[in-house]
């Protein structure tokens, strides 16, 4: 599994978990985490396009 696949998996897991729970602070943290992973993916993908 490469880095982008790993980050996509982590983001998807966090999003799935956030949909299943009702604790607002935890949902916000999970969605924030997922967003961070997706931004990392974009940064990595951008670097690969430039290379």
PDB file of N, CA, C and O in Angstrom:
ATOM      1  N   UNK A   1       0.854  -1.170   0.000  1.00  0.00           N
ATOM      2  CA  UNK A   1       0.000   0.000   0.000  1.00  0.00           C
ATOM      3  C   UNK A   1       0.899   1.232   0.000  1.00  0.00           C
ATOM      4  O   UNK A   1       1.769   1.376   0.849  1.00  0.00           O
ATOM      5  N   UNK A   2       0.669   2.125  -0.968  1.00  0.00           N
ATOM      6  CA  UNK A   2       1.497   3.326  -1.004  1.00  0.00           C
ATOM      7  C   UNK A   2       0.926   4.408  -0.093  1.00  0.00           C
ATOM      8  O   UNK A   2      -0.144   4.254   0.501  1.00  0.00           O
ATOM      9  N   UNK A   3       1.623   5.509   0.014  1.00  0.00           N
ATOM     10  CA  UNK A   3       1.254   6.570   0.951  1.00  0.00           C
ATOM     11  C   UNK A   3      -0.127   7.136   0.653  1.00  0.00           C
ATOM     12  O   UNK A   3      -0.932   7.324   1.568  1.00  0.00           O
ATOM     13  N   UNK A   4      -0.424   7.413  -0.601  1.00  0.00           N
ATOM     14  CA  UNK A   4      -1.726   7.984  -0.945  1.00  0.00           C
ATOM     15  C   UNK A   4      -2.842   7.010  -0.606  1.00  0.00           C
ATOM     16  O   UNK A   4      -3.862   7.407  -0.029  1.00  0.00           O
ATOM     17  N   UNK A   5      -2.667   5.752  -0.899  1.00  0.00           N
ATOM     18  CA  UNK A   5      -3.692   4.760  -0.562  1.00  0.00           C
ATOM     19  C   UNK A   5      -3.898   4.687   0.949  1.00  0.00           C
ATOM     20  O   UNK A   5      -5.029   4.587   1.419  1.00  0.00           O
ATOM     21  N   UNK A   6      -2.819   4.739   1.691  1.00  0.00           N
ATOM     22  CA  UNK A   6      -2.900   4.699   3.150  1.00  0.00           C
ATOM     23  C   UNK A   6      -3.677   5.910   3.677  1.00  0.00           C
ATOM     24  O   UNK A   6      -4.567   5.772   4.516  1.00  0.00           O
ATOM     25  N   UNK A   7      -3.349   7.093   3.174  1.00  0.00           N
ATOM     26  CA  UNK A   7      -4.030   8.300   3.625  1.00  0.00           C
ATOM     27  C   UNK A   7      -5.509   8.282   3.239  1.00  0.00           C
ATOM     28  O   UNK A   7      -6.362   8.700   4.019  1.00  0.00           O
ATOM     29  N   UNK A   8      -5.808   7.792   2.032  1.00  0.00           N
ATOM     30  CA  UNK A   8      -7.210   7.682   1.613  1.00  0.00           C
ATOM     31  C   UNK A   8      -7.976   6.733   2.525  1.00  0.00           C
ATOM     32  O   UNK A   8      -9.115   7.004   2.904  1.00  0.00           O
ATOM     33  N   UNK A   9      -7.343   5.632   2.883  1.00  0.00           N
ATOM     34  CA  UNK A   9      -7.967   4.662   3.786  1.00  0.00           C
ATOM     35  C   UNK A   9      -8.234   5.286   5.155  1.00  0.00           C
ATOM     36  O   UNK A   9      -9.318   5.126   5.714  1.00  0.00           O
ATOM     37  N   UNK A  10      -7.265   6.019   5.683  1.00  0.00           N
ATOM     38  CA  UNK A  10      -7.432   6.664   6.979  1.00  0.00           C
ATOM     39  C   UNK A  10      -8.558   7.698   6.946  1.00  0.00           C
ATOM     40  O   UNK A  10      -9.376   7.761   7.864  1.00  0.00           O
ATOM     41  N   UNK A  11      -8.608   8.496   5.887  1.00  0.00           N
ATOM     42  CA  UNK A  11      -9.660   9.510   5.752  1.00  0.00           C
ATOM     43  C   UNK A  11     -11.027   8.852   5.654  1.00  0.00           C
ATOM     44  O   UNK A  11     -11.983   9.276   6.317  1.00  0.00           O
ATOM     45  N   UNK A  12     -11.126   7.819   4.844  1.00  0.00           N
ATOM     46  CA  UNK A  12     -12.411   7.131   4.670  1.00  0.00           C
ATOM     47  C   UNK A  12     -12.874   6.492   5.976  1.00  0.00           C
ATOM     48  O   UNK A  12     -14.059   6.559   6.323  1.00  0.00           O
ATOM     49  N   UNK A  13     -11.966   5.896   6.709  1.00  0.00           N
ATOM     50  CA  UNK A  13     -12.324   5.286   8.000  1.00  0.00           C
ATOM     51  C   UNK A  13     -12.839   6.335   8.977  1.00  0.00           C
ATOM     52  O   UNK A  13     -13.831   6.121   9.671  1.00  0.00           O
ATOM     53  N   UNK A  14     -12.156   7.460   9.041  1.00  0.00           N
ATOM     54  CA  UNK A  14     -12.576   8.530   9.956  1.00  0.00           C
ATOM     55  C   UNK A  14     -13.955   9.051   9.564  1.00  0.00           C
ATOM     56  O   UNK A  14     -14.809   9.292  10.432  1.00  0.00           O
ATOM     57  N   UNK A  15     -14.198   9.211   8.265  1.00  0.00           N
ATOM     58  CA  UNK A  15     -15.503   9.698   7.805  1.00  0.00           C
ATOM     59  C   UNK A  15     -16.612   8.689   8.107  1.00  0.00           C
ATOM     60  O   UNK A  15     -17.707   9.081   8.532  1.00  0.00           O
ATOM     61  N   UNK A  16     -16.325   7.419   7.903  1.00  0.00           N
ATOM     62  CA  UNK A  16     -17.327   6.393   8.209  1.00  0.00           C
ATOM     63  C   UNK A  16     -17.654   6.379   9.697  1.00  0.00           C
ATOM     64  O   UNK A  16     -18.812   6.295  10.095  1.00  0.00           O
ATOM     65  N   UNK A  17     -16.641   6.458  10.521  1.00  0.00           N
ATOM     66  CA  UNK A  17     -16.850   6.461  11.962  1.00  0.00           C
ATOM     67  C   UNK A  17     -17.639   7.696  12.389  1.00  0.00           C
ATOM     68  O   UNK A  17     -18.540   7.609  13.219  1.00  0.00           O
ATOM     69  N   UNK A  18     -17.322   8.843  11.805  1.00  0.00           N
ATOM     70  CA  UNK A  18     -18.017  10.084  12.157  1.00  0.00           C
ATOM     71  C   UNK A  18     -19.511   9.992  11.852  1.00  0.00           C
ATOM     72  O   UNK A  18     -20.324  10.600  12.551  1.00  0.00           O
ATOM     73  N   UNK A  19     -19.877   9.226  10.837  1.00  0.00           N
ATOM     74  CA  UNK A  19     -21.293   9.070  10.482  1.00  0.00           C
ATOM     75  C   UNK A  19     -22.042   8.188  11.478  1.00  0.00           C
ATOM     76  O   UNK A  19     -23.258   8.251  11.563  1.00  0.00           O
ATOM     77  N   UNK A  20     -21.322   7.383  12.215  1.00  0.00           N
ATOM     78  CA  UNK A  20     -21.958   6.397  13.099  1.00  0.00           C
ATOM     79  C   UNK A  20     -22.060   6.829  14.553  1.00  0.00           C
ATOM     80  O   UNK A  20     -22.662   6.128  15.358  1.00  0.00           O
ATOM     81  N   UNK A  21     -21.451   7.935  14.906  1.00  0.00           N
ATOM     82  CA  UNK A  21     -21.480   8.354  16.304  1.00  0.00           C
ATOM     83  C   UNK A  21     -22.232   9.677  16.438  1.00  0.00           C
ATOM     84  O   UNK A  21     -22.454  10.382  15.454  1.00  0.00           O
ATOM     85  N   UNK A  22     -22.615  10.009  17.667  1.00  0.00           N
ATOM     86  CA  UNK A  22     -23.393  11.221  17.898  1.00  0.00           C
ATOM     87  C   UNK A  22     -22.683  12.243  18.768  1.00  0.00           C
ATOM     88  O   UNK A  22     -23.210  13.328  18.970  1.00  0.00           O
ATOM     89  N   UNK A  23     -21.523  11.929  19.242  1.00  0.00           N
ATOM     90  CA  UNK A  23     -20.760  12.843  20.088  1.00  0.00           C
ATOM     91  C   UNK A  23     -20.143  13.943  19.215  1.00  0.00           C
ATOM     92  O   UNK A  23     -19.197  13.693  18.461  1.00  0.00           O
ATOM     93  N   UNK A  24     -20.686  15.151  19.308  1.00  0.00           N
ATOM     94  CA  UNK A  24     -20.289  16.243  18.418  1.00  0.00           C
ATOM     95  C   UNK A  24     -18.792  16.547  18.433  1.00  0.00           C
ATOM     96  O   UNK A  24     -18.184  16.659  17.363  1.00  0.00           O
ATOM     97  N   UNK A  25     -18.155  16.687  19.583  1.00  0.00           N
ATOM     98  CA  UNK A  25     -16.714  16.978  19.556  1.00  0.00           C
ATOM     99  C   UNK A  25     -15.898  15.881  18.853  1.00  0.00           C
ATOM    100  O   UNK A  25     -14.946  16.178  18.126  1.00  0.00           O
ATOM    101  N   UNK A  26     -16.288  14.645  19.057  1.00  0.00           N
ATOM    102  CA  UNK A  26     -15.564  13.541  18.417  1.00  0.00           C
ATOM    103  C   UNK A  26     -15.798  13.546  16.915  1.00  0.00           C
ATOM    104  O   UNK A  26     -14.861  13.341  16.135  1.00  0.00           O
ATOM    105  N   UNK A  27     -17.024  13.809  16.496  1.00  0.00           N
ATOM    106  CA  UNK A  27     -17.329  13.897  15.069  1.00  0.00           C
ATOM    107  C   UNK A  27     -16.482  14.998  14.430  1.00  0.00           C
ATOM    108  O   UNK A  27     -15.875  14.800  13.369  1.00  0.00           O
ATOM    109  N   UNK A  28     -16.408  16.150  15.078  1.00  0.00           N
ATOM    110  CA  UNK A  28     -15.621  17.262  14.548  1.00  0.00           C
ATOM    111  C   UNK A  28     -14.150  16.899  14.430  1.00  0.00           C
ATOM    112  O   UNK A  28     -13.494  17.230  13.442  1.00  0.00           O
ATOM    113  N   UNK A  29     -13.623  16.217  15.436  1.00  0.00           N
ATOM    114  CA  UNK A  29     -12.213  15.805  15.398  1.00  0.00           C
ATOM    115  C   UNK A  29     -11.958  14.803  14.276  1.00  0.00           C
ATOM    116  O   UNK A  29     -10.949  14.885  13.567  1.00  0.00           O
ATOM    117  N   UNK A  30     -12.868  13.851  14.115  1.00  0.00           N
ATOM    118  CA  UNK A  30     -12.713  12.853  13.052  1.00  0.00           C
ATOM    119  C   UNK A  30     -12.768  13.508  11.669  1.00  0.00           C
ATOM    120  O   UNK A  30     -11.962  13.188  10.793  1.00  0.00           O
ATOM    121  N   UNK A  31     -13.709  14.423  11.480  1.00  0.00           N
ATOM    122  CA  UNK A  31     -13.822  15.087  10.182  1.00  0.00           C
ATOM    123  C   UNK A  31     -12.631  16.003   9.917  1.00  0.00           C
ATOM    124  O   UNK A  31     -12.168  16.119   8.781  1.00  0.00           O
ATOM    125  N   UNK A  32     -12.109  16.607  10.969  1.00  0.00           N
ATOM    126  CA  UNK A  32     -10.905  17.419  10.831  1.00  0.00           C
ATOM    127  C   UNK A  32      -9.720  16.548  10.429  1.00  0.00           C
ATOM    128  O   UNK A  32      -8.939  16.898   9.540  1.00  0.00           O
ATOM    129  N   UNK A  33      -9.597  15.403  11.087  1.00  0.00           N
ATOM    130  CA  UNK A  33      -8.541  14.443  10.759  1.00  0.00           C
ATOM    131  C   UNK A  33      -8.651  14.009   9.299  1.00  0.00           C
ATOM    132  O   UNK A  33      -7.658  13.977   8.572  1.00  0.00           O
ATOM    133  N   UNK A  34      -9.871  13.684   8.867  1.00  0.00           N
ATOM    134  CA  UNK A  34     -10.081  13.259   7.483  1.00  0.00           C
ATOM    135  C   UNK A  34      -9.685  14.372   6.517  1.00  0.00           C
ATOM    136  O   UNK A  34      -9.043  14.115   5.488  1.00  0.00           O
ATOM    137  N   UNK A  35     -10.048  15.595   6.851  1.00  0.00           N
ATOM    138  CA  UNK A  35      -9.680  16.725   6.005  1.00  0.00           C
ATOM    139  C   UNK A  35      -8.174  16.905   5.897  1.00  0.00           C
ATOM    140  O   UNK A  35      -7.644  17.189   4.816  1.00  0.00           O
ATOM    141  N   UNK A  36      -7.490  16.726   7.014  1.00  0.00           N
ATOM    142  CA  UNK A  36      -6.028  16.825   7.009  1.00  0.00           C
ATOM    143  C   UNK A  36      -5.413  15.755   6.117  1.00  0.00           C
ATOM    144  O   UNK A  36      -4.468  16.013   5.370  1.00  0.00           O
ATOM    145  N   UNK A  37      -5.917  14.536   6.214  1.00  0.00           N
ATOM    146  CA  UNK A  37      -5.400  13.460   5.369  1.00  0.00           C
ATOM    147  C   UNK A  37      -5.652  13.773   3.892  1.00  0.00           C
ATOM    148  O   UNK A  37      -4.797  13.561   3.044  1.00  0.00           O
ATOM    149  N   UNK A  38      -6.818  14.306   3.558  1.00  0.00           N
ATOM    150  CA  UNK A  38      -7.126  14.644   2.162  1.00  0.00           C
ATOM    151  C   UNK A  38      -6.239  15.782   1.652  1.00  0.00           C
ATOM    152  O   UNK A  38      -5.815  15.771   0.492  1.00  0.00           O
ATOM    153  N   UNK A  39      -5.919  16.743   2.522  1.00  0.00           N
ATOM    154  CA  UNK A  39      -4.992  17.811   2.126  1.00  0.00           C
ATOM    155  C   UNK A  39      -3.585  17.246   1.894  1.00  0.00           C
ATOM    156  O   UNK A  39      -2.882  17.672   0.974  1.00  0.00           O
ATOM    157  N   UNK A  40      -3.184  16.287   2.709  1.00  0.00           N
ATOM    158  CA  UNK A  40      -1.888  15.630   2.505  1.00  0.00           C
ATOM    159  C   UNK A  40      -1.863  14.924   1.149  1.00  0.00           C
ATOM    160  O   UNK A  40      -0.865  14.981   0.431  1.00  0.00           O
ATOM    161  N   UNK A  41      -2.958  14.254   0.824  1.00  0.00           N
ATOM    162  CA  UNK A  41      -3.051  13.564  -0.471  1.00  0.00           C
ATOM    163  C   UNK A  41      -2.884  14.561  -1.604  1.00  0.00           C
ATOM    164  O   UNK A  41      -2.130  14.321  -2.558  1.00  0.00           O
ATOM    165  N   UNK A  42      -3.574  15.693  -1.513  1.00  0.00           N
ATOM    166  CA  UNK A  42      -3.475  16.711  -2.562  1.00  0.00           C
ATOM    167  C   UNK A  42      -2.052  17.241  -2.676  1.00  0.00           C
ATOM    168  O   UNK A  42      -1.547  17.449  -3.777  1.00  0.00           O
ATOM    169  N   UNK A  43      -1.400  17.455  -1.543  1.00  0.00           N
ATOM    170  CA  UNK A  43      -0.026  17.952  -1.563  1.00  0.00           C
ATOM    171  C   UNK A  43       0.910  16.938  -2.216  1.00  0.00           C
ATOM    172  O   UNK A  43       1.757  17.305  -3.038  1.00  0.00           O
ATOM    173  N   UNK A  44       0.754  15.681  -1.863  1.00  0.00           N
ATOM    174  CA  UNK A  44       1.604  14.637  -2.446  1.00  0.00           C
ATOM    175  C   UNK A  44       1.334  14.502  -3.935  1.00  0.00           C
ATOM    176  O   UNK A  44       2.267  14.412  -4.739  1.00  0.00           O
ATOM    177  N   UNK A  45       0.070  14.506  -4.305  1.00  0.00           N
ATOM    178  CA  UNK A  45      -0.303  14.367  -5.720  1.00  0.00           C
ATOM    179  C   UNK A  45       0.236  15.561  -6.518  1.00  0.00           C
ATOM    180  O   UNK A  45       0.707  15.404  -7.642  1.00  0.00           O
ATOM    181  N   UNK A  46       0.195  16.751  -5.935  1.00  0.00           N
ATOM    182  CA  UNK A  46       0.716  17.943  -6.612  1.00  0.00           C
ATOM    183  C   UNK A  46       2.217  17.857  -6.828  1.00  0.00           C
ATOM    184  O   UNK A  46       2.721  18.223  -7.880  1.00  0.00           O
ATOM    185  N   UNK A  47       2.927  17.342  -5.837  1.00  0.00           N
ATOM    186  CA  UNK A  47       4.379  17.187  -5.966  1.00  0.00           C
ATOM    187  C   UNK A  47       4.720  16.166  -7.052  1.00  0.00           C
ATOM    188  O   UNK A  47       5.662  16.340  -7.802  1.00  0.00           O
ATOM    189  N   UNK A  48       3.926  15.108  -7.133  1.00  0.00           N
ATOM    190  CA  UNK A  48       4.195  14.072  -8.143  1.00  0.00           C
ATOM    191  C   UNK A  48       3.935  14.584  -9.547  1.00  0.00           C
ATOM    192  O   UNK A  48       4.621  14.216 -10.480  1.00  0.00           O
ATOM    193  N   UNK A  49       2.938  15.456  -9.711  1.00  0.00           N
ATOM    194  CA  UNK A  49       2.654  16.028 -11.033  1.00  0.00           C
ATOM    195  C   UNK A  49       3.767  16.927 -11.505  1.00  0.00           C
ATOM    196  O   UNK A  49       4.070  16.994 -12.684  1.00  0.00           O
ATOM    197  N   UNK A  50       4.380  17.655 -10.548  1.00  0.00           N
ATOM    198  CA  UNK A  50       5.450  18.591 -10.897  1.00  0.00           C
ATOM    199  C   UNK A  50       6.736  17.846 -11.233  1.00  0.00           C
ATOM    200  O   UNK A  50       7.574  18.349 -11.982  1.00  0.00           O
ATOM    201  N   UNK A  51       6.906  16.682 -10.676  1.00  0.00           N
ATOM    202  CA  UNK A  51       8.161  15.924 -10.860  1.00  0.00           C
ATOM    203  C   UNK A  51       8.250  15.286 -12.217  1.00  0.00           C
ATOM    204  O   UNK A  51       7.431  15.139 -12.997  1.00  0.00           O
TER     205      UNK A  51
END
